[in-house]
Short mmCIF file of C-alpha atoms and ligand atoms in Angstrom, two decimals:
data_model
loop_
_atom_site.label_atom_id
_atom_site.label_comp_id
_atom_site.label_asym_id
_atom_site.label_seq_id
_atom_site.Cartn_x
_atom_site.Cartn_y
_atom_site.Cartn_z
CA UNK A 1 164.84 97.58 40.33
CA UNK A 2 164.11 99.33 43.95
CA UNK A 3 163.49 98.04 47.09
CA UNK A 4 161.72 99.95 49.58
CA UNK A 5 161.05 99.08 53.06
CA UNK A 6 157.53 100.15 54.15
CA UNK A 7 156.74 101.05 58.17
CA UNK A 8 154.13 99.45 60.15
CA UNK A 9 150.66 99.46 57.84
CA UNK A 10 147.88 98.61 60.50
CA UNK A 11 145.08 98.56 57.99
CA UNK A 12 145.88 101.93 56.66
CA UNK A 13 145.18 100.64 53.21
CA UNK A 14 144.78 104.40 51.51
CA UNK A 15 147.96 105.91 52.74
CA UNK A 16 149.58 102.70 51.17
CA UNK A 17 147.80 103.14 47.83
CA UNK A 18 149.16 106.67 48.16
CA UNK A 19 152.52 105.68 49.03
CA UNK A 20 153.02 103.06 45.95
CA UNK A 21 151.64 105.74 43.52
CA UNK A 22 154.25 108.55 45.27
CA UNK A 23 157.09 105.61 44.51
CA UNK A 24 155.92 104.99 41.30
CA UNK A 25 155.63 101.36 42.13
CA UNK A 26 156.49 99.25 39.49
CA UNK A 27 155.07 95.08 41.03
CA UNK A 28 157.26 93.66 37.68
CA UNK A 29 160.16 95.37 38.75
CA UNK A 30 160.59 96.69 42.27
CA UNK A 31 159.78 94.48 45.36
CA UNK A 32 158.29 95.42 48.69
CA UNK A 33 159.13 94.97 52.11
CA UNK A 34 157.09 95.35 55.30
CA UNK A 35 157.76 95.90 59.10
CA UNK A 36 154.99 93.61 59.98
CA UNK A 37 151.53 94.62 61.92
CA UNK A 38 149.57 94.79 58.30
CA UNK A 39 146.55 94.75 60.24
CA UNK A 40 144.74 95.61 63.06
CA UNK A 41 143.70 99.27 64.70
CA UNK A 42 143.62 100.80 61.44
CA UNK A 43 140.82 100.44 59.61
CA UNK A 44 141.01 98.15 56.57
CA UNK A 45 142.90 95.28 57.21
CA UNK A 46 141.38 92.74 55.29
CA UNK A 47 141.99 94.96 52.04
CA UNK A 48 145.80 95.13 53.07
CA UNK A 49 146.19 91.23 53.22
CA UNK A 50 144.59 90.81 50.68
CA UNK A 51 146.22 93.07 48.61
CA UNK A 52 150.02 92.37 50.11
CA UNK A 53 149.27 88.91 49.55
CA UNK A 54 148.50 89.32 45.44
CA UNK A 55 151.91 91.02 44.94
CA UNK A 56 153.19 87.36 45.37
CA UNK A 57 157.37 87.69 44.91
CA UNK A 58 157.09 91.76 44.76
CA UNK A 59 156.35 91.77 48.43
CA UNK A 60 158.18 90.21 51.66
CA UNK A 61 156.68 91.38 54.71
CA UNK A 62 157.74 89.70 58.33
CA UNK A 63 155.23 89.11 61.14
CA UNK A 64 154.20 91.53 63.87
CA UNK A 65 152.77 91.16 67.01
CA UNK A 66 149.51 91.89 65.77
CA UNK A 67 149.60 90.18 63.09
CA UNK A 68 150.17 87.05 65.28
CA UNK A 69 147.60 88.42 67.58
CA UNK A 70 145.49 88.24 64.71
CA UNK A 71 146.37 84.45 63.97
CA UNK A 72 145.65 83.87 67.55
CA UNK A 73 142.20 85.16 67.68
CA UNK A 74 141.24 83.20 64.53
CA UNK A 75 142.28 80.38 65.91
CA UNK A 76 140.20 81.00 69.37
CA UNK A 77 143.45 80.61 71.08
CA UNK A 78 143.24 84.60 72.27
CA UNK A 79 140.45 86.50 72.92
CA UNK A 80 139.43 89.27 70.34
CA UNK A 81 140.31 93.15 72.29
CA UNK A 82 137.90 95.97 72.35
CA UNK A 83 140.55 97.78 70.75
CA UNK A 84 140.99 95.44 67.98
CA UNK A 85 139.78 95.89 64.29
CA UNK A 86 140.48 93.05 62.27
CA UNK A 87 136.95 91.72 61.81
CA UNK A 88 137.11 92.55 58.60
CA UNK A 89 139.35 89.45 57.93
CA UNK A 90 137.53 87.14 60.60
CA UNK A 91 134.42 87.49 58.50
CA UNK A 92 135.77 87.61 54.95
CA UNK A 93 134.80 84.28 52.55
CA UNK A 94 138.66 84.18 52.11
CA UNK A 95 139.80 84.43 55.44
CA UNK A 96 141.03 80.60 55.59
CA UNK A 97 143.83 80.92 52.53
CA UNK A 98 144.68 84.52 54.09
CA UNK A 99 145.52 83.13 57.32
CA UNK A 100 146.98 80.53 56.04
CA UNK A 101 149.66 82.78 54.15
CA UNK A 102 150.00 85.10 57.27
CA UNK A 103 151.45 82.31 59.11
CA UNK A 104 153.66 81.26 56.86
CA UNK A 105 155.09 84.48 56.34
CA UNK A 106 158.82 84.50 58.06
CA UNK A 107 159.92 86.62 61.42
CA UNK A 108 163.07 88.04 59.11
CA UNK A 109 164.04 88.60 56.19
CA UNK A 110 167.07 89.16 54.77
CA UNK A 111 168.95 90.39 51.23
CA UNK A 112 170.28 93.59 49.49
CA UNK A 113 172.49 94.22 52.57
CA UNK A 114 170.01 94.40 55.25
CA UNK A 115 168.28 92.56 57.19
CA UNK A 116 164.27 93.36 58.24
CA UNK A 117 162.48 92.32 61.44
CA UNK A 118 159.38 94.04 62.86
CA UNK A 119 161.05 95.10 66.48
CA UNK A 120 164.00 94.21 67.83
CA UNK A 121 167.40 91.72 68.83
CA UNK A 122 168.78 91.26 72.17
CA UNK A 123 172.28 92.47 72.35
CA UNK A 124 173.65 88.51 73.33
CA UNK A 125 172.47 87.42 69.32
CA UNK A 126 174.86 88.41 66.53
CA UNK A 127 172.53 88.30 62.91
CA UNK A 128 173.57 84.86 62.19
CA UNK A 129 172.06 84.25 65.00
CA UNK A 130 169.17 86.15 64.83
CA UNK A 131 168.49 84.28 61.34
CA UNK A 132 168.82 81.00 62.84
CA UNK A 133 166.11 81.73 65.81
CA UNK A 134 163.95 83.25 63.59
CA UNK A 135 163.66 80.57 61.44
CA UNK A 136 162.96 78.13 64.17
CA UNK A 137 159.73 80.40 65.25
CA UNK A 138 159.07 80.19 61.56
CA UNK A 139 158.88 76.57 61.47
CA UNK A 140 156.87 75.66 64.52
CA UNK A 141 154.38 78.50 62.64
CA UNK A 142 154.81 76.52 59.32
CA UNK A 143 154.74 73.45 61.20
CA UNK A 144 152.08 70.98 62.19
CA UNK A 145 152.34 72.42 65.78
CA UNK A 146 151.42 76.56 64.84
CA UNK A 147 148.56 76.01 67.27
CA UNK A 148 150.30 75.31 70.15
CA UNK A 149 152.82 78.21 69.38
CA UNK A 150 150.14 80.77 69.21
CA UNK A 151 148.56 79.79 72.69
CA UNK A 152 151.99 79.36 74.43
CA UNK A 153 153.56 82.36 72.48
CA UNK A 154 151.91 85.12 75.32
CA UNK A 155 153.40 86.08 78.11
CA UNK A 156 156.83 88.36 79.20
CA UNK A 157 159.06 85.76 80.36
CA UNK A 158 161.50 84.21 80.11
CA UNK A 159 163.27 88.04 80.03
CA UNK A 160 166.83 86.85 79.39
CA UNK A 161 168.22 84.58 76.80
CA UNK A 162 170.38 81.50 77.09
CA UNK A 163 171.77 79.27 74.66
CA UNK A 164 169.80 76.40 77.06
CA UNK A 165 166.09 77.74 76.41
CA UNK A 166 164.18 74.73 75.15
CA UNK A 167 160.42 74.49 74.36
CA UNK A 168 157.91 77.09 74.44
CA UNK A 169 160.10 79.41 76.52
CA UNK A 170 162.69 79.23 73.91
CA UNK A 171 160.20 80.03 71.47
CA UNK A 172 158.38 82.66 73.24
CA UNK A 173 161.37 84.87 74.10
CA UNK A 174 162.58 84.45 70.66
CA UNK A 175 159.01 85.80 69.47
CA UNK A 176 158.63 88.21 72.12
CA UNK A 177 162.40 90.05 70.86
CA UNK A 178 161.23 90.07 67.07
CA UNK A 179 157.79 90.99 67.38
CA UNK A 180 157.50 93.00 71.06
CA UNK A 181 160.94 94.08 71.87
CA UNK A 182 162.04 97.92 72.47
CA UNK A 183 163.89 98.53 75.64
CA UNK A 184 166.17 96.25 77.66
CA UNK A 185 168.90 96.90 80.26
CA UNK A 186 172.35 96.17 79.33
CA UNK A 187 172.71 92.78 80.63
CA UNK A 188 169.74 92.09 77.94
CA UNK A 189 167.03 91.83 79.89
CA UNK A 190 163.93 92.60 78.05
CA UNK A 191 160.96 94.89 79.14
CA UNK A 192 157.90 95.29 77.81
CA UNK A 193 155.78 97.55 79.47
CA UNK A 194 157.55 100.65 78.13
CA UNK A 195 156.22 101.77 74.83
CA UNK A 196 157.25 105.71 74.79
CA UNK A 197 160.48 107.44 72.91
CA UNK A 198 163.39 107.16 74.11
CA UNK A 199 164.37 109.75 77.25
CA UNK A 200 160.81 108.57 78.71
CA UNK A 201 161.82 104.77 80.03
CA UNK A 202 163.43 104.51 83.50
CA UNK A 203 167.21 105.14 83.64
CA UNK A 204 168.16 101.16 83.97
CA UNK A 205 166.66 100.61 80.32
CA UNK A 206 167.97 101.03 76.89
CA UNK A 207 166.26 101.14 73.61
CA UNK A 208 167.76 97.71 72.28
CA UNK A 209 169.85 99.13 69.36
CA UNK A 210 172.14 101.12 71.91
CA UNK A 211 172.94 98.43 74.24
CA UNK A 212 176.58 98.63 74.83
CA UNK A 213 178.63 95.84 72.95
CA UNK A 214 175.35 94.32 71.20
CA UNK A 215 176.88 91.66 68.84
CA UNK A 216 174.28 92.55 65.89
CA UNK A 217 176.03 96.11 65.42
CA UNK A 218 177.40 96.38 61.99
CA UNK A 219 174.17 94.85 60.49
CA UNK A 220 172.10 96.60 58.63
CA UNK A 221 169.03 96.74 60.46
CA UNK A 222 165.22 97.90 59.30
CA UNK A 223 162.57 97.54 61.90
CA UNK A 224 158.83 98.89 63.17
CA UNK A 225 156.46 98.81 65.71
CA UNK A 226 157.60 101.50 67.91
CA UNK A 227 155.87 104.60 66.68
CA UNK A 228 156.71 107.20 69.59
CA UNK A 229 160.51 106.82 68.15
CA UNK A 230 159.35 107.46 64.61
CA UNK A 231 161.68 107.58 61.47
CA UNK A 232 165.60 107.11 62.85
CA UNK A 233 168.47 106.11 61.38
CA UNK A 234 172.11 105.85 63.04
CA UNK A 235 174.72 103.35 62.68
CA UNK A 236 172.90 101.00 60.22
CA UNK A 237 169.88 101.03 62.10
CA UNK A 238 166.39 102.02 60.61
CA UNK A 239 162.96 102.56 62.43
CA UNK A 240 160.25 103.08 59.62
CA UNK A 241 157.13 102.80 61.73
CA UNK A 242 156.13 106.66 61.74
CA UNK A 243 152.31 106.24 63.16
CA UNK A 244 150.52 106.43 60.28
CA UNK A 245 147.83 105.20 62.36
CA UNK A 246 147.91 107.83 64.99
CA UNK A 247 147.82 110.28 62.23
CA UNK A 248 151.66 110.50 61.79
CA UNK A 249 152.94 108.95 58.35
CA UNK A 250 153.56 105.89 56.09
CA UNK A 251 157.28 105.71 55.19
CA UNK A 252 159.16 103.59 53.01
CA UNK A 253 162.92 103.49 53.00
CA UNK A 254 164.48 102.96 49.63
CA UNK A 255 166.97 100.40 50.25
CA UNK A 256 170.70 100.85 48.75
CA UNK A 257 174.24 102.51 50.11
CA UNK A 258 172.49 105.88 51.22
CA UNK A 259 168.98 104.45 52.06
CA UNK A 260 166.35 107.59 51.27
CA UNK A 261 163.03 107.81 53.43
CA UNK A 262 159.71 108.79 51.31
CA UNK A 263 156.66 109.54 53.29
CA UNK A 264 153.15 110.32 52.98
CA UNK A 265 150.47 111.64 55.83
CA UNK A 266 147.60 110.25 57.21
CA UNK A 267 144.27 112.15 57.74
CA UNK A 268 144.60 114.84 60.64
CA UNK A 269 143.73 112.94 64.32
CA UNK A 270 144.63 109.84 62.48
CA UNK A 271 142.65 106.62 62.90
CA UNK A 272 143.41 106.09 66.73
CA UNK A 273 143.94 107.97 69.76
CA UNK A 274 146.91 106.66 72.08
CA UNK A 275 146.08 105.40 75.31
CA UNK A 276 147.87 102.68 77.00
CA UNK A 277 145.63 99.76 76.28
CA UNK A 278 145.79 100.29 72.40
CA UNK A 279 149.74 101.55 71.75
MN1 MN B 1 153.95 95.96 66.54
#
């Protein structure tokens, strides 16, 4: 049995097709997980939910921003984006039971030694911790209140944690670190404005895995949604998202004591040209 993480899909249905066959794939035997962000930019989302969603037990995949965004929109609780591309899925017949499984899908996962979230911690959590926030966000979503979640769920603050956060605030910053989260300065305040590699944010902010003294190191960590850092791996942390959408790659990480990174491209130019509304 393998276990293979897979980067930040978008919709890029072929390149996945391409990556399973490359793995050899085997859905009675191996088991997928995913970064998150399934849909949206690329373009053929509905085919990857769809598709994620028949592997049943063979798959895991935790939610992304978009992917909430997504939920969101459906719900006519945010406003669909010029830049978005998941119509596909508004319009399909089985777009009710598909949303329905998105939502319940959790914000981490965990087994096999590692632990998988689509973007990032705040130094102040250790993983227990971690675990235990992310599964209240997963409840509210699972819960008969999801609606009010996805309308209060936008938004940048609060920007610094505290064990008092109650409510929505609680619940957004929590969902803002998992699902948004890539630099923050070493007290922990999160930013979310900056979206390029690291060496290109202002000096007073750190990606979040190299905070000084953040409580999750020593956890095996495998994450997404930041594309301009690409495939990196140091100290038990793994970025997977490699822009297949922007014409990089889609990567999977074979989990297991020396994790091993397979990759395939995506059509020259990609699907998507970067510009600051659309990263
Ligand atoms: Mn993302």
């Amino acid at each position: 049995m393998a276990v293979y993480a897979i980067g930040d899909v978008q919709g890029c249905f072929r390149e996945l097709q391409f990556l399973l066959d490359k793995l050899q794939f085997d859905p009675s035997a191996d088991q997928l997980w995913f970064t998150g962000d399934l849909v949206n930019r690329g373009p053929r989302s509905l085919e990857t939910l769809r598709f994620v969603r028949s592997l049943g037990e063979a798959a895991v995949t935790v939610l992304g921003n978009h992917d909430l965004h997504l939920l969101a929109v459906a719900h006519e609780l945010s406003r669909i984006k010029p830049q978005d591309t998941f119509g596909d899925v508004l319009g399909a017949f089985d777009r009710e039971e598909l949303l329905a499984w998105l939502r319940r899908r959790p914000l981490l996962h965990h087994g096999e030694g590692f632990y998988l979230i689509h973007a990032g911690l705040p130094p102040q959590w250790c993983i227990s911790e971690a675990v235990q926030y992310a599964a209240e966000v997963a409840a509210c979503l699972q819960g008969e209140d999801y609606r009010e979640l996805l309308e209060h769920m936008y938004g940048d603050q609060p920007d610094l944690w505290s064990d008092s956060l109650q409510g929505w605030p609680r619940l957004r910053f929590i969902t803002n670190c998992l699902t948004r989260l890539r630099y923050c300065e070493t007290n922990g305040r999160v930013e979310f404005q900056q979206k390029g590699p690291p060496g290109s944010q202002p000096p007073h902010l750190l990606p979040w895995f190299a905070v000084p003294g953040r409580r999750s190191a020593g956890a095996n960590i495998v994450f997404g949604h930041w594309s301009t850092l690409g495939f990196y791996r140091e100290r038990g942390v793994y970025c997977v998202d490699t822009g297949c959408l922007w014409g990089g790659e889609l990567t999977a990480l074979r989990l297991g004591e020396i994790p091993q990174r397979i990759s395939v491209p995506s059509p020259p130019g990609g699907y998507q040209k970067p510009t600051p509304a659309n990263a």
